[in-house]
Coordinates of C-alpha atoms and ligand atoms in Angstrom, one line a residue:
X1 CA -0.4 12.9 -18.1
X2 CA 0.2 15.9 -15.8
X3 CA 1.1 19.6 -16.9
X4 CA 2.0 22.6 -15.1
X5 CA 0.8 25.7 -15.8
X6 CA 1.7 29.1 -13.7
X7 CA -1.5 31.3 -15.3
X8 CA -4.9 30.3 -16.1
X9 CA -6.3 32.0 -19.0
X10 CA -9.5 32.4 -18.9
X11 CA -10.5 31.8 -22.1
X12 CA -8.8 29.0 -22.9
X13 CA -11.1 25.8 -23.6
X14 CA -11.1 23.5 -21.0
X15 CA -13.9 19.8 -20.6
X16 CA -13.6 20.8 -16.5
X17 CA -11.8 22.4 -14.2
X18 CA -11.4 21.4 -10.2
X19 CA -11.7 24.1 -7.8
X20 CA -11.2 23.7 -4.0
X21 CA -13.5 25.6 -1.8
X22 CA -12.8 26.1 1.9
X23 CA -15.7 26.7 4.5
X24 CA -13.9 30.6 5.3
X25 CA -15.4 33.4 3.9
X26 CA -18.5 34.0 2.6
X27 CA -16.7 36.4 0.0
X28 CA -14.8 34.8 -2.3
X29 CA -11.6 35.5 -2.9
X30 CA -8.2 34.7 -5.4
X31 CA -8.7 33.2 -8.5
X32 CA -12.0 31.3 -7.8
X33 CA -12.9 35.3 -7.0
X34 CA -11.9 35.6 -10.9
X35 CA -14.4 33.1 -11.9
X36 CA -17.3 34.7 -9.3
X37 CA -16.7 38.1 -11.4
X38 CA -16.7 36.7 -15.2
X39 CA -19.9 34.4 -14.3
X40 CA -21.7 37.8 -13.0
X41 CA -21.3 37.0 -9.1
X42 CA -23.5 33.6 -10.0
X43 CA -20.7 31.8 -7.6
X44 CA -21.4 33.5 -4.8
X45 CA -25.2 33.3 -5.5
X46 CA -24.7 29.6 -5.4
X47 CA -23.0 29.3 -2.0
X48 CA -25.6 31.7 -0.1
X49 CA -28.5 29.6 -1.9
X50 CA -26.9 26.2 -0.8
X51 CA -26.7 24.8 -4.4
X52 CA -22.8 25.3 -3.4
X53 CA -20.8 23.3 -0.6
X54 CA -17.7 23.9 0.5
X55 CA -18.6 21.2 3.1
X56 CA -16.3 18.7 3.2
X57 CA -16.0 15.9 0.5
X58 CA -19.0 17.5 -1.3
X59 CA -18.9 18.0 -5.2
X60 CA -21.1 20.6 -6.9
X61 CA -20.6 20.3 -10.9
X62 CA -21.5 23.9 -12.4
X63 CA -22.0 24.0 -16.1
X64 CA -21.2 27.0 -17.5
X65 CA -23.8 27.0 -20.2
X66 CA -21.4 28.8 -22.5
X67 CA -20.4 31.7 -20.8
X68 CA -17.1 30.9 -20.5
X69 CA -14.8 28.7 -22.5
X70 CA -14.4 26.4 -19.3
X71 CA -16.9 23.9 -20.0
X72 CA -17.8 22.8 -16.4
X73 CA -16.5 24.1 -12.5
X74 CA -15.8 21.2 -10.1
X75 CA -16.1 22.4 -6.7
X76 CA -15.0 20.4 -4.1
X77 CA -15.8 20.9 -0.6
X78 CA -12.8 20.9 1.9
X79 CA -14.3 21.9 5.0
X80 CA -12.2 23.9 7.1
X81 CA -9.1 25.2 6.4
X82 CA -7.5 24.3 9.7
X83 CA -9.1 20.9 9.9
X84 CA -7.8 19.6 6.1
X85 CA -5.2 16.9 5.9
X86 CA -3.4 15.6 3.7
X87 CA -5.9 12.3 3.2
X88 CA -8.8 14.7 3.4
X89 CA -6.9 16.2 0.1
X90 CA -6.2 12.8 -1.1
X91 CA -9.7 11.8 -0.9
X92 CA -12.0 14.8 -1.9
X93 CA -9.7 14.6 -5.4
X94 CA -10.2 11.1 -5.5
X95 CA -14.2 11.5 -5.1
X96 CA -14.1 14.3 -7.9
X97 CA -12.1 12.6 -10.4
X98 CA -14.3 9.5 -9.9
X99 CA -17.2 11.2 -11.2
X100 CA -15.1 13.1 -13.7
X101 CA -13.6 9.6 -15.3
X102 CA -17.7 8.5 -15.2
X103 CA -19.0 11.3 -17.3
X104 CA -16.2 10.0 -19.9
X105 CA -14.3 13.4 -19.3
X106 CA -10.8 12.7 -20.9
X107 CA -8.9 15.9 -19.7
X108 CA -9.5 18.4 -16.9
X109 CA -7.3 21.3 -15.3
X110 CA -6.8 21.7 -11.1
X111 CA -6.7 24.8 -9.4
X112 CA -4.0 23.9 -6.9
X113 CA -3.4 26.8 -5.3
X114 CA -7.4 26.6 -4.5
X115 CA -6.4 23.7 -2.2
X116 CA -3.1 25.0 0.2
X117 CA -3.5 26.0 3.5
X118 CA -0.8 26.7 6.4
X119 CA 0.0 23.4 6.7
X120 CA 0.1 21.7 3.3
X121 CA 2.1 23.7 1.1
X122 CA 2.1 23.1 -3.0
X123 CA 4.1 20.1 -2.8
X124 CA 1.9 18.6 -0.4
X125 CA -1.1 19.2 -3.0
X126 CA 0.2 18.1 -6.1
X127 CA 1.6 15.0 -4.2
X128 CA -1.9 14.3 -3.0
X129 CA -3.5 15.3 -6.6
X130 CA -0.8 12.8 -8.0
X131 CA -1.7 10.4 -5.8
X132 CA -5.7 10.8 -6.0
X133 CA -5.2 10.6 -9.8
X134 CA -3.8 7.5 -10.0
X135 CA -5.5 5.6 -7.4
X136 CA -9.1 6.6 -8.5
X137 CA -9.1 5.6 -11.4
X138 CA -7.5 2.0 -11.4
X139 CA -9.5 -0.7 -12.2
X140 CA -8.6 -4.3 -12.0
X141 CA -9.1 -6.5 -15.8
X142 CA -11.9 -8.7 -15.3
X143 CA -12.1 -11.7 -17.5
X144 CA -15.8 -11.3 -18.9
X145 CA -16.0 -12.3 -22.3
X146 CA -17.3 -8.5 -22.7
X147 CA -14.2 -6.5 -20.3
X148 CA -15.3 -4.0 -18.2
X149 CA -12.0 -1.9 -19.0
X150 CA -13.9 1.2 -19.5
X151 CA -12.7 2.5 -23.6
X152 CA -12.1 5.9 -22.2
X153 CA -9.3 7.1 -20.0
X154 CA -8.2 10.4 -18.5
X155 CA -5.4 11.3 -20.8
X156 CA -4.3 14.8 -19.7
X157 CA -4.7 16.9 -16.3
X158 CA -3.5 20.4 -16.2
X159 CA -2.1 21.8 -13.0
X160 CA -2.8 25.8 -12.4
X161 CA -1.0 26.7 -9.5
X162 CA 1.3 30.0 -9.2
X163 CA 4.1 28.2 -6.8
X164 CA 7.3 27.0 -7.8
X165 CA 6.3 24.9 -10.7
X166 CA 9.2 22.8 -10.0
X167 CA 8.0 21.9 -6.7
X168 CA 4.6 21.4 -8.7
X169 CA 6.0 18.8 -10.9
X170 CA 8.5 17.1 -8.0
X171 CA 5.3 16.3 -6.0
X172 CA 2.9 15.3 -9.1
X173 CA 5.9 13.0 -10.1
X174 CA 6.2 11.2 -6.4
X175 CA 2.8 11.0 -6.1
X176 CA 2.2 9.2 -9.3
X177 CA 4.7 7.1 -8.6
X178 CA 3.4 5.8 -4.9
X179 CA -0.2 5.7 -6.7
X180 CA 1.3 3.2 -9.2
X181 CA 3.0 1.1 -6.6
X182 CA -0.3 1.0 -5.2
X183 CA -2.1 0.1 -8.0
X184 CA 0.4 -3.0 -9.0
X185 CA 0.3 -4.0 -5.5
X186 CA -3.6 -4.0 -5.6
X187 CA -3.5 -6.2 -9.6
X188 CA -1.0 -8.5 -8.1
X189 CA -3.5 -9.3 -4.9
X190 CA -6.4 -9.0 -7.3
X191 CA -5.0 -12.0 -9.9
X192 CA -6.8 -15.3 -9.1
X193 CA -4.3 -17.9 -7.7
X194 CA -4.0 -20.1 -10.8
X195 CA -2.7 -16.8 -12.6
X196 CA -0.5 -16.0 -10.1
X197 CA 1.7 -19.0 -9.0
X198 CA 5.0 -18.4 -6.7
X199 CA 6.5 -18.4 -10.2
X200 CA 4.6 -15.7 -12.0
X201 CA 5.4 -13.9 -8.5
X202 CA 9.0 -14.5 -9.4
X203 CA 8.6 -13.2 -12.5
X204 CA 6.8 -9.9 -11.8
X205 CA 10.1 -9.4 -9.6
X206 CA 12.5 -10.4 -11.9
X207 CA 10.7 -8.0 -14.4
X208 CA 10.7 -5.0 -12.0
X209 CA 14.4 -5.8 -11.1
X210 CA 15.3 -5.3 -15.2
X211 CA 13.3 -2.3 -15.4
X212 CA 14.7 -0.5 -11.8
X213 CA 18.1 -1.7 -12.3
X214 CA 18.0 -4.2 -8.9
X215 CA 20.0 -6.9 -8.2
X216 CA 17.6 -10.3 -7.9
X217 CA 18.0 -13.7 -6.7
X218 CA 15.2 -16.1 -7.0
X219 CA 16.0 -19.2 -5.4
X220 CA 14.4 -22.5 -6.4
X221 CA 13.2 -25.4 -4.2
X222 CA 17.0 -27.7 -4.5
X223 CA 18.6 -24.4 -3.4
X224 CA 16.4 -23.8 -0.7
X225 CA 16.7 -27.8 0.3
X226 CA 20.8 -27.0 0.1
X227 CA 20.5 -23.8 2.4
X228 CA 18.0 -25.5 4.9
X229 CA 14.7 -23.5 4.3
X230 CA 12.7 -26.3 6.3
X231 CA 9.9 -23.5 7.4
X232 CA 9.1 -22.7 3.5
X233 CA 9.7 -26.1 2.6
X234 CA 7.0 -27.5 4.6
X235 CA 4.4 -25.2 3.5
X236 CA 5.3 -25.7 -0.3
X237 CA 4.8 -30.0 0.4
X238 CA 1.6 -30.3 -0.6
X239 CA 1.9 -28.3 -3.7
X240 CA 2.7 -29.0 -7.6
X241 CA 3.6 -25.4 -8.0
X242 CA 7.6 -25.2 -7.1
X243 CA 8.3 -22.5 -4.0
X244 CA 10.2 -19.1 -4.6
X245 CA 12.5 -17.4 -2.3
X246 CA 12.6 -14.2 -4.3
X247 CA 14.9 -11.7 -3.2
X248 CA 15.5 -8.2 -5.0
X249 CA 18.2 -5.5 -4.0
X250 CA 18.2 -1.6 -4.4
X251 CA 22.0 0.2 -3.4
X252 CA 21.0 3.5 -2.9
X253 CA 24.4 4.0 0.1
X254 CA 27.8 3.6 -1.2
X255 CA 28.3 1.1 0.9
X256 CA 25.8 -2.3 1.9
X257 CA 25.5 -1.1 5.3
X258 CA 22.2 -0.3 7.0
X259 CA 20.0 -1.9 4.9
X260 CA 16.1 -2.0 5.3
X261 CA 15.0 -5.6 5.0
X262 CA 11.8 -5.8 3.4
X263 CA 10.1 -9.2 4.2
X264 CA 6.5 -10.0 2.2
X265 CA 4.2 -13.1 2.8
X266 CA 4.0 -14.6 -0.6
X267 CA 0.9 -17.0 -0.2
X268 CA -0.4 -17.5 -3.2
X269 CA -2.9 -19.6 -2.4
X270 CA -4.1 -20.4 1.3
X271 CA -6.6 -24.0 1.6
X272 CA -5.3 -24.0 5.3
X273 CA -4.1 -27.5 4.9
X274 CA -4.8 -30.5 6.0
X275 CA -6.4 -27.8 9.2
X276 CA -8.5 -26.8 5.8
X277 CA -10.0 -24.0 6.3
X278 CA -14.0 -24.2 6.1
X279 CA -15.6 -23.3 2.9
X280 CA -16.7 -19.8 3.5
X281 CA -13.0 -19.1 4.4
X282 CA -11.3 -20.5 1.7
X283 CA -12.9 -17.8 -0.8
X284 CA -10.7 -15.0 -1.0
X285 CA -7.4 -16.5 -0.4
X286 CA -6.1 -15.6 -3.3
X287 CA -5.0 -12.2 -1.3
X288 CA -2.7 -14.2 0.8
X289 CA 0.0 -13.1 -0.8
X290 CA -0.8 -9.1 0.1
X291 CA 2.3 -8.7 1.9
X292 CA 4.6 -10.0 -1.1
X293 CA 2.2 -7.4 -3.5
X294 CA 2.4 -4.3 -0.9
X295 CA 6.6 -4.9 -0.6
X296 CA 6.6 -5.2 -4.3
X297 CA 4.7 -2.0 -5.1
X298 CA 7.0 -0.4 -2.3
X299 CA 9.9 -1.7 -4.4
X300 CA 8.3 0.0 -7.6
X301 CA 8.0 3.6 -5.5
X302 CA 11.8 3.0 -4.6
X303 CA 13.2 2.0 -8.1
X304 CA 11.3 5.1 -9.7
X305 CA 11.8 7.8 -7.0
X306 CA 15.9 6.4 -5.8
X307 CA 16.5 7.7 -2.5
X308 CA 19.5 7.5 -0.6
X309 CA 18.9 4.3 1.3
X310 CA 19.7 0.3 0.5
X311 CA 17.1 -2.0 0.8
X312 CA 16.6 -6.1 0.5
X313 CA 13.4 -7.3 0.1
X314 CA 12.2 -10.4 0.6
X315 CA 9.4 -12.8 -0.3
X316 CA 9.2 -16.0 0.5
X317 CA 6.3 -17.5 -1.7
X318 CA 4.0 -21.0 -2.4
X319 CA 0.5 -22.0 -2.1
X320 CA -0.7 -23.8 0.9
X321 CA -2.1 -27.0 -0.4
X322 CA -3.2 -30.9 0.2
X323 CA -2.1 -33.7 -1.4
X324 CA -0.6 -37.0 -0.4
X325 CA 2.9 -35.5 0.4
X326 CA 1.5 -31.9 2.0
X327 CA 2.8 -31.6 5.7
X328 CA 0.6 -32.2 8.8
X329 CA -0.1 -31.5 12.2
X330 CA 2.3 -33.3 14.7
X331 CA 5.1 -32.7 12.1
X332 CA 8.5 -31.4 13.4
X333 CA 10.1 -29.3 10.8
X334 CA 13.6 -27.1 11.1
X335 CA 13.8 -23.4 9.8
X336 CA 16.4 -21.8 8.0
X337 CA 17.8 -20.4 11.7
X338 CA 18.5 -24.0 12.9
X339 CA 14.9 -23.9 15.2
X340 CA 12.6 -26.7 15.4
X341 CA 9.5 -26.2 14.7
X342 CA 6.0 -28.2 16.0
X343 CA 3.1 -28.3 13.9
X344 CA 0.3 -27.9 15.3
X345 CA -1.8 -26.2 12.8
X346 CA -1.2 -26.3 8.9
X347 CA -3.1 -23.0 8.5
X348 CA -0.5 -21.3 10.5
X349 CA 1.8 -21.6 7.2
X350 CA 2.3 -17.6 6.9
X351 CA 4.8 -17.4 10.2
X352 CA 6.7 -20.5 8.6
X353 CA 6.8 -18.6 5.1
X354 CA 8.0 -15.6 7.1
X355 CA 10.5 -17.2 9.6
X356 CA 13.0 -18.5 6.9
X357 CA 12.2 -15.3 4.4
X358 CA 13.1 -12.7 7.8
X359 CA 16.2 -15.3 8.8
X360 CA 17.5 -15.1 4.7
X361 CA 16.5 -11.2 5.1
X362 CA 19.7 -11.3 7.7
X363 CA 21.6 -13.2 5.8
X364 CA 21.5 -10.1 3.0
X365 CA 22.2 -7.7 5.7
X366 CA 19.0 -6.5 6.6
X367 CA 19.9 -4.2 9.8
X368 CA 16.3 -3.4 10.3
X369 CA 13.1 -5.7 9.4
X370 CA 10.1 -4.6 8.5
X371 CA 7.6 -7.9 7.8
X372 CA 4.1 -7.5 6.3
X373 CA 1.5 -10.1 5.7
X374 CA -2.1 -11.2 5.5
X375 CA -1.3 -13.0 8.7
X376 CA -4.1 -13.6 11.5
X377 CA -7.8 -13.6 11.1
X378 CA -7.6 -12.5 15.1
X379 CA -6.3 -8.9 13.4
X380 CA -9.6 -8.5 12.0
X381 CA -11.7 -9.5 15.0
X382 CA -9.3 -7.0 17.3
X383 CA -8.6 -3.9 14.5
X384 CA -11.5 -4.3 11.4
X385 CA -10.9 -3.5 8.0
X386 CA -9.1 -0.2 8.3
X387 CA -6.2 -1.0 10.3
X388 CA -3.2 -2.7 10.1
X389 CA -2.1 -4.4 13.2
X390 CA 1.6 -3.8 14.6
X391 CA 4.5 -5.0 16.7
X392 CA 7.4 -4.8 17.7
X393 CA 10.5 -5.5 19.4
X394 CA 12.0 -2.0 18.8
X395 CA 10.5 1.2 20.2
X396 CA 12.4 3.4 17.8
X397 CA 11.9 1.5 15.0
X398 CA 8.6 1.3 15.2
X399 CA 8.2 4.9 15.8
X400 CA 9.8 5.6 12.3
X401 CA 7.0 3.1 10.7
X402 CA 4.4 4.7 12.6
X403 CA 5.5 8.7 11.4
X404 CA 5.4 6.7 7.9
X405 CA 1.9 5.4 8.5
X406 CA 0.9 8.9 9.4
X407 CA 2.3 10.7 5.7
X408 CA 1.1 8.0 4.4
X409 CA -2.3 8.1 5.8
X410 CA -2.5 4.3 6.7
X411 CA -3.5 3.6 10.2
X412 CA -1.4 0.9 11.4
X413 CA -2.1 -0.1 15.6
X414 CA 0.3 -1.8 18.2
X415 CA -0.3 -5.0 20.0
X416 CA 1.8 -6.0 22.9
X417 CA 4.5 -9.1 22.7
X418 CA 4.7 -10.6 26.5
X419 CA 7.1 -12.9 28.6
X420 CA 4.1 -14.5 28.4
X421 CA 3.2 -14.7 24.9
X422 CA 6.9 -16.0 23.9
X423 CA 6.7 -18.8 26.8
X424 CA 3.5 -20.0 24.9
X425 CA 5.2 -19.4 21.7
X426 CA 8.4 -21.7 23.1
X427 CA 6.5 -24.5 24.5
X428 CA 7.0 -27.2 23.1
X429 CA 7.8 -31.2 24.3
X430 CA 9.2 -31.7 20.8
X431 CA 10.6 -28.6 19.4
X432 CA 11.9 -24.8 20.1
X433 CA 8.7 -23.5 18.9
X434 CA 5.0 -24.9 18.0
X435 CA 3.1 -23.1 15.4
X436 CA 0.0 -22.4 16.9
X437 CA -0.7 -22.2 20.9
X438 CA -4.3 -21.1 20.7
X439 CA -7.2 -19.3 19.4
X440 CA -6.9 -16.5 22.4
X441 CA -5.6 -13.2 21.1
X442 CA -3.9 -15.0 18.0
X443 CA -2.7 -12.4 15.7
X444 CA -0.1 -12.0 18.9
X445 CA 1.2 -15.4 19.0
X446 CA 1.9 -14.8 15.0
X447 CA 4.0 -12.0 15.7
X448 CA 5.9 -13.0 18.4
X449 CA 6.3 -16.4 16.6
X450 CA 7.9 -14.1 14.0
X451 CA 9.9 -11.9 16.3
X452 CA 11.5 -15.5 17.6
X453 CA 13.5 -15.5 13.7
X454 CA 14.0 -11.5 13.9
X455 CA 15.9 -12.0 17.5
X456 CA 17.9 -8.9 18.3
X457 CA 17.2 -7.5 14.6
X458 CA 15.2 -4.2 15.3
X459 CA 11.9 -5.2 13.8
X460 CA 8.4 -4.2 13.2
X461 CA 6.0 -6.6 12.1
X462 CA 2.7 -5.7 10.1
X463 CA -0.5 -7.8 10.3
X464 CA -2.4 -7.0 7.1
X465 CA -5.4 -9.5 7.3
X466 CA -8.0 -6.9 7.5
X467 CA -6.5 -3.9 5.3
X468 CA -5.2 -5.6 2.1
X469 CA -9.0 -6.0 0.8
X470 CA -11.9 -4.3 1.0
X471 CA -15.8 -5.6 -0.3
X472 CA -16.6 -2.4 -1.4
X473 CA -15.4 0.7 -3.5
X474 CA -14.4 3.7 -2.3
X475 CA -13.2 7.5 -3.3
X476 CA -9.3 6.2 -4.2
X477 CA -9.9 2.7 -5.4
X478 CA -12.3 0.1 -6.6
X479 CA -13.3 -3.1 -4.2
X480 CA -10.4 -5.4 -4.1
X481 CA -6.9 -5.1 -3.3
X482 CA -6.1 -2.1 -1.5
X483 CA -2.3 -1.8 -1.9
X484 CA -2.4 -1.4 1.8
X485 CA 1.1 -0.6 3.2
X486 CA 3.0 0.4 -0.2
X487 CA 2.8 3.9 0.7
X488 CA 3.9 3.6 4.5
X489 CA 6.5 0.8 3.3
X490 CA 7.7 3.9 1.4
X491 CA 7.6 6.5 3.1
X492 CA 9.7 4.7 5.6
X493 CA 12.0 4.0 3.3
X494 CA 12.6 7.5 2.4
X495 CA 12.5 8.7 5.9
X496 CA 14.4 6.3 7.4
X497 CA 17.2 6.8 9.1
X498 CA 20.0 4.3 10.6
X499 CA 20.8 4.4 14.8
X500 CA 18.6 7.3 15.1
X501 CA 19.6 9.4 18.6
Ligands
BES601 N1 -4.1 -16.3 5.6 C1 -4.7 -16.6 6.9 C2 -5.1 -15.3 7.6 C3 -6.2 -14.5 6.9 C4 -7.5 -14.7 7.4 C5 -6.0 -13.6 6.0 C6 -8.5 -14.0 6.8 C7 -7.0 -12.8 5.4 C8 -8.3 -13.0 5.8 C9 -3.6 -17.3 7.8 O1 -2.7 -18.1 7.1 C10 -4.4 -18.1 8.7 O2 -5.1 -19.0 8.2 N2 -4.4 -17.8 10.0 C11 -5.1 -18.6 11.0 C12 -4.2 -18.7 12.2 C13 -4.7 -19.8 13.1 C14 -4.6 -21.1 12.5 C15 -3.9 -19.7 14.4 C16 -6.3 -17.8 11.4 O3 -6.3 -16.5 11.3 O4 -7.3 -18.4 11.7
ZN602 ZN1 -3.4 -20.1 6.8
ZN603 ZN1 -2.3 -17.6 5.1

């Protein structure tokens, strides 16, 4: 889709070009100064008339009205130069190629060096362009009789830029490639729950493990009774769909030392349980399974860009149903790491999921343990929809997710783990554990129930509840699945790095 180009040639025939325009100078300079000279200074005419914003996030389309072979100029506003990020890049693209893929525009040239500042060199840009690209224009299949798959696509972007067009390509080609992570992580949350069983789950895994050359293992409900998975066991009880415990491998070491475990809550479907959920809440729990989609897109970004690190991941999957057989409240069930559990809420299932899929995470090897899952509705009551809640039993470890979270541009948020909070986590008359001790400040007592399987494995756990959706579109993606966490489950991938001093 992407090609680089060192010159632009002025006359060459193009549907659109994207030019960034920094709040600096009221004279224009560099190549957009180019374009201000063969339109007869009609640019700069623009920008003192205010028909032309360089304000941040704004888009001004320019038709050209044939005076050059560059059919239209797409300015987009960056603000100022000092104050652009990375996401403000990521976005402002995403905004411009929105309306760009609306007006059934198939093909369209950046000017990238339009876009670098001090701080964001051209790998930066073309990484965010590669990004924007992707994420902007996914849409999710809908099953109308008439599909809303739009019949036109953007087919070809050229890249102008005068840098190192090998640098150019290298950041286009790892930015498409965290943008399509993203998207499959958003279709996998976005496919209803009787399209996407623990088995189709299974099977997207087993398909990305054949394509990315990983190792997988998907275990089936008799060998999970054999190993002792009581936690995922119980939660799969009430359900005709068999559980998975899919696990998929990447060797990117020599040796299977310091491995990242990866560890995805693979819900498929969440009724609550017999502690059914009320009807407004039930709606919408097809996304249950975010965690399993946003460690699965991370494990797409890994098999395509291969960096120098091994890496387990781990999703432990079912729906949470009722039926004659389903477990109950009052049940006392044993996890995969020999702990008793008390049941004391069925719609608590996703630390149960979690527990045996983080203990079998250490059975692989997993040195470090990063969990992620639709988890706690507390997360959304404390942190809203654009933040991922996060803890901890590791400062440096969860410093290295939270520098991920930054590149990536995903805000992720610590909550405290107490004496306290484990004591209420531990008590129990019947059992090591109970599931559920209380509606105050929640989304804590589902980590630390968590942290309880992780023990003395460094480990950061990430609350997705309010993140992996959103009810309404925005300038990188459709309403939806967001893919939340792909990028930052990435990024830490690639930056990681073992016993850091
Ligand atoms: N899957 C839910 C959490 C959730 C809620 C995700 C809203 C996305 C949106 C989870 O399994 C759950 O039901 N949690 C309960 C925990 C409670 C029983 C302690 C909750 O948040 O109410
Ligand atoms: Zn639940
Ligand atoms: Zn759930």
């Amino acid at each position: 889709m992407f090609i680089v180009e060192n010159e632009l040639d002025f006359s060459q025939k193009e549907e659109a070009i994207v030019v960034g325009l920094f709040e600096r100078s009221k004279k224009l300079d560099g190549i957009v100064g180019e374009l201000d000279t063969i339109l007869d200074g009609e640019i700069t005419k623009l920008l003192v008339d205010g028909d032309l914003s360089a304000k941040k996030k704004s888009i001004s389309k320019i038709h050209t009205l044939g005076r050059m072979n560059i059919k239209r100029l797409i300015f987009v506003g960056l603000g100022k130069e000092d104050e652009l990020t990375f996401e403000g890049i990521r976005e402002v693209i995403g905004k411009a190629v929105k309306s760009i893929h609306t007006a059934k525009i198939e093909s369209f040239a950046v000017l990238l060096d339009t876009f670098t500042t001090e701080n964001l060199d051209a790998l930066d840009c073309s990484h965010a362009l590669g990004e924007a690209v992707t994420l902007s224009t996914y849409s999710f299949a809908d099953y109308k009789q008439k599909s809303n798959i739009p019949e036109h696509a953007i087919a070809k972007v050229t890249v102008y830029s005068q840098e190192d067009s090998e640098e150019v390509e290298a950041g286009l080609v790892v930015g498409s490639a965290y943008g399509q992570g993203t998207n499959t992580a958003r279709t996998l949350v976005n496919l209803p729950g009787n399209m996407l069983t623990a088995t189709d789950l299974a099977n997207h895994a087993i398909e990305l493990a054949k394509k990315y050359e990983f190792e997988a293992e998907i275990l089936d409900k008799e060998e999970m009774e054999k190993l002792g998975m009581g936690a995922l066991l119980a939660v799969n009880k009430g359900s005709v769909e068999p559980p998975k415990m899919i696990v998929l491998k990447y060797q990117g070491k020599d040796t299977w030392e310091d491995v990242i475990g990866l560890v995805g809550k693979g819900i498929t479907f969440d009724t609550g349980g017999y502690s059914i959920k009320p009807k407004d809440g039930i709606v919408g729990m097809k996304a249950d399974m975010g965690g399993a989609a946003a460690v699965l897109g991370a494990m797409e970004v890994i098999g395509k860009l291969r960096p120098e690190q091994n890496v387990v991941a781990v999703i432990p999957s079912t729906d949470n149903m009722i039926s004659g057989d389903a477990f109950k409240p009052d049940d006392v069930i044993t996890a995969l790491s020999g702990k008793t559990i008390e049941i004391l809420n069925t719609d608590a299932e996703g630390r149960l999921a979690l527990a045996d899929g983080v203990t079998y995470a250490k059975h692989h090897g997993a040195s470090v343990l990063v969990d992620v899952a639709t988890l706690t509705g507390g997360v959304i009551v404390a942190l809203g929809h654009d933040i991922t809640g996060a803890m901890t039993n590791n400062e440096e470890l969860f410093e290295q997710v939270l520098e991920a979270s930054y590149e990536a541009g995903e805000m992720i948020w610590r909550l405290p783990i107490t004496e306290k909070h484990k004591a209420r986590v531990r008590k129990s008359r019947v059992a090591d554990l109970n599931n559920s001790p209380g509606r105050d400040g929640h989304a804590i007592f589902a980590g630390t129930f968590i942290g309880e399987f992780a023990e003395d494995t460094p480990w950061v756990h990430l609350d997705i509840a309010g993140t992996a959706t959103t009810t309404s579109d925005y300038e990188l993606g459709p309403a939806g699945g967001t893919g939340a966490m792909v990028r930052t489950l990435a990024t830490f991938v690639e930056l990681y790095q073992a016993n850091k001093e």
